[in-house]
Short mmCIF file of C-alpha atoms in Angstrom, two decimals:
data_model
loop_
_atom_site.label_atom_id
_atom_site.label_comp_id
_atom_site.label_asym_id
_atom_site.label_seq_id
_atom_site.Cartn_x
_atom_site.Cartn_y
_atom_site.Cartn_z
CA MET A 2 77.41 116.19 106.65
CA THR A 3 81.13 116.52 107.12
CA ASP A 4 83.71 113.44 107.05
CA ARG A 5 84.27 111.41 110.55
CA PRO A 6 87.56 111.73 111.33
CA ARG A 7 89.61 109.05 110.57
CA LEU A 8 92.63 107.14 112.20
CA THR A 9 96.17 107.84 109.63
CA VAL A 10 99.07 104.87 110.37
CA LEU A 11 102.26 106.27 109.72
CA SER A 12 104.40 102.81 108.80
CA GLY A 13 107.57 102.12 107.10
CA PRO A 14 110.95 100.53 107.50
CA SER A 15 113.06 100.79 110.54
CA GLY A 16 115.41 103.57 109.84
CA VAL A 17 113.11 105.76 107.69
CA GLY A 18 112.12 107.89 110.21
CA LYS A 19 108.95 108.16 111.67
CA SER A 20 109.23 109.08 114.79
CA THR A 21 111.28 112.46 113.15
CA VAL A 22 108.14 112.71 111.12
CA VAL A 23 105.95 112.32 113.79
CA ALA A 24 108.02 114.55 116.43
CA HIS A 25 108.06 117.68 114.43
CA LEU A 26 103.86 116.88 113.22
CA ARG A 27 103.31 117.01 116.55
CA LYS A 28 105.13 119.95 117.77
CA ALA A 29 103.75 122.28 114.83
CA HIS A 30 99.74 120.76 115.33
CA PRO A 31 100.20 119.31 119.11
CA GLU A 32 96.12 119.32 117.87
CA VAL A 33 96.90 116.09 116.07
CA TRP A 34 96.66 113.43 118.66
CA LEU A 35 98.95 110.32 118.33
CA SER A 36 98.29 107.04 120.40
CA VAL A 37 100.40 106.39 123.32
CA SER A 38 101.34 102.36 122.95
CA ALA A 39 101.46 100.03 125.83
CA THR A 40 105.01 98.46 126.04
CA THR A 41 106.61 95.26 127.68
CA ARG A 42 110.26 96.78 127.49
CA LYS A 43 111.91 99.04 130.53
CA PRO A 44 111.65 103.37 130.34
CA ARG A 45 114.89 104.86 129.19
CA PRO A 46 116.49 107.98 130.38
CA GLY A 47 113.53 110.72 130.11
CA GLU A 48 110.62 108.31 129.16
CA ARG A 49 107.29 108.58 131.70
CA HIS A 50 104.58 106.16 131.92
CA GLY A 51 101.58 107.64 129.87
CA VAL A 52 103.98 110.25 128.20
CA GLN A 53 105.94 108.28 125.56
CA TYR A 54 104.44 104.80 126.58
CA TYR A 55 102.34 103.00 129.15
CA PHE A 56 104.71 100.73 130.56
CA VAL A 57 103.25 97.12 131.49
CA ASP A 58 105.08 94.30 132.93
CA ASP A 59 104.19 91.13 130.73
CA GLU A 60 101.20 89.96 132.52
CA GLU A 61 99.33 92.98 131.93
CA PHE A 62 100.72 92.83 128.25
CA ASP A 63 99.09 89.42 128.50
CA LYS A 64 95.57 90.66 130.16
CA LEU A 65 95.33 93.56 127.80
CA VAL A 66 95.34 91.16 124.72
CA ALA A 67 93.35 88.80 126.24
CA ASN A 68 90.67 91.17 127.10
CA GLY A 69 90.66 92.19 123.66
CA GLU A 70 91.98 95.79 124.73
CA LEU A 71 94.82 96.42 122.16
CA LEU A 72 93.55 97.49 118.21
CA GLU A 73 97.27 95.89 117.49
CA TRP A 74 100.07 94.40 118.83
CA ALA A 75 103.57 93.29 117.80
CA GLU A 76 106.96 92.02 119.35
CA PHE A 77 110.01 93.43 118.71
CA ALA A 78 113.52 93.06 119.78
CA GLY A 79 112.21 90.85 122.29
CA ASN A 80 109.87 93.66 123.80
CA ARG A 81 106.22 93.53 123.12
CA TYR A 82 104.04 97.02 122.09
CA GLY A 83 100.29 97.42 121.32
CA THR A 84 97.92 100.06 120.57
CA PRO A 85 95.25 100.90 123.74
CA ARG A 86 92.02 100.36 121.58
CA ARG A 87 89.20 102.29 123.52
CA ALA A 88 91.17 105.59 123.86
CA VAL A 89 92.05 105.16 119.77
CA LEU A 90 87.76 105.10 119.58
CA HIS A 91 87.26 107.73 121.95
CA ARG A 92 89.02 109.94 120.32
CA LEU A 93 87.61 108.75 117.03
CA GLU A 94 84.08 109.00 118.33
CA ALA A 95 84.95 112.70 119.72
CA GLY A 96 86.07 113.91 116.17
CA GLY A 97 90.05 114.55 116.57
CA PRO A 98 91.85 112.94 114.07
CA VAL A 99 94.36 110.01 115.45
CA LEU A 100 97.19 108.86 113.91
CA LEU A 101 99.08 105.68 114.79
CA GLU A 102 103.06 105.03 114.19
CA ILE A 103 103.48 101.98 114.12
CA ASP A 104 105.61 99.02 112.11
CA LEU A 105 104.23 96.85 108.91
CA GLN A 106 103.22 94.29 111.58
CA GLY A 107 100.87 96.80 113.56
CA ALA A 108 99.76 98.27 110.01
CA ARG A 109 98.22 94.97 108.49
CA GLN A 110 96.79 94.19 111.81
CA ILE A 111 94.79 97.91 111.58
CA ARG A 112 94.21 97.12 108.10
CA GLU A 113 92.07 93.86 109.34
CA SER A 114 89.95 95.30 112.22
CA MET A 115 89.85 98.44 111.19
CA PRO A 116 89.25 98.59 106.85
CA GLU A 117 88.43 102.21 106.93
CA ALA A 118 91.71 103.61 108.68
CA ARG A 119 94.35 105.15 106.21
CA LEU A 120 97.48 103.78 105.50
CA VAL A 121 100.24 105.73 104.47
CA PHE A 122 103.38 104.13 104.45
CA LEU A 123 106.64 106.54 104.42
CA ALA A 124 109.16 105.42 102.25
CA PRO A 125 113.10 106.57 101.92
CA PRO A 126 114.50 108.32 98.64
CA SER A 127 116.25 105.84 98.22
CA TRP A 128 117.46 102.29 99.44
CA GLU A 129 121.11 103.55 99.71
CA GLU A 130 119.90 106.11 101.56
CA LEU A 131 118.33 103.71 103.83
CA VAL A 132 120.70 101.82 104.29
CA ARG A 133 122.97 104.72 105.33
CA ARG A 134 121.12 105.80 108.25
CA LEU A 135 120.22 102.61 109.17
CA THR A 136 124.74 101.81 109.62
CA GLY A 137 125.31 105.36 110.16
CA ARG A 138 124.35 104.94 113.98
CA GLY A 139 127.89 103.49 114.30
CA THR A 140 126.56 102.06 117.29
CA GLU A 141 125.13 98.15 116.85
CA PRO A 142 127.07 94.79 115.79
CA PRO A 143 127.23 93.85 111.78
CA GLU A 144 124.42 91.00 112.54
CA VAL A 145 122.42 93.22 113.82
CA ILE A 146 122.59 96.21 110.67
CA GLU A 147 122.05 93.35 108.94
CA ARG A 148 119.04 91.51 110.52
CA ARG A 149 117.84 95.45 109.99
CA LEU A 150 118.88 95.69 106.79
CA ASP A 151 116.61 92.36 105.59
CA ALA A 152 113.74 93.09 108.01
CA ALA A 153 113.94 96.64 105.93
CA ARG A 154 114.11 94.49 102.53
CA THR A 155 111.16 92.99 103.26
CA GLU A 156 109.37 96.30 105.10
CA LEU A 157 109.54 97.95 101.66
CA ALA A 158 107.80 95.36 99.78
CA ALA A 159 105.08 95.72 101.18
CA GLU A 160 104.43 99.52 99.72
CA PRO A 161 101.18 98.00 97.48
CA GLU A 162 99.33 97.06 101.13
CA PHE A 163 99.27 100.75 101.34
CA ASP A 164 96.27 103.71 100.51
CA VAL A 165 99.05 106.66 99.72
CA THR A 166 103.43 106.78 100.00
CA LEU A 167 105.51 109.39 101.14
CA VAL A 168 108.91 110.16 100.44
CA ASN A 169 111.16 111.10 102.99
CA THR A 170 113.01 113.44 101.52
CA SER A 171 112.22 116.72 103.86
CA VAL A 172 110.46 116.37 106.95
CA GLU A 173 108.39 119.52 106.68
CA ASP A 174 106.94 118.70 103.06
CA VAL A 175 105.96 114.99 104.48
CA VAL A 176 104.97 116.50 107.57
CA SER A 177 102.65 119.11 105.47
CA GLU A 178 101.58 116.06 103.06
CA LEU A 179 100.96 114.00 106.19
CA LEU A 180 99.05 116.80 107.46
CA ALA A 181 96.39 117.02 104.88
CA LEU A 182 96.61 113.28 104.53
CA ILE A 183 95.05 113.71 108.79
CA ARG A 184 92.66 116.54 108.07
#
């Protein structure tokens, strides 16, 4: 009997490089299925409905929540994001590995609803490096950066809640470690 594929959740502080790691993983291993989140935010240039996100309005999002159709959801920067339950469960039942890239709040909700999921924490090589990444964009005002740093401190403190920690020193290394965990 083979192990049933597990849901793998990748989380970690803002600026740690979660989306970069996932993009590299998906490019090298398109068979790894990444759940597409629903969001109330407007599409950015180049984003397509059903590809990067399912773009929904507030009323539609309220319905998804009310009907229990989201595995987890959270509000971030005035917009809501959530993971559609049905697609994830279908994929797991079909025998495929599923990867979710979500924030700490979402990871905690997944722990509650699917205790068998494997929670992976992506950590920065150091606090200094995370600060450099969060401030290095140079596009945000100081108060926004301060808020992000405060959030990152809280997020880093949650590391013990996770099953595995991967340190993002090299995207290639993290991708191969993550792949080994997913398989």
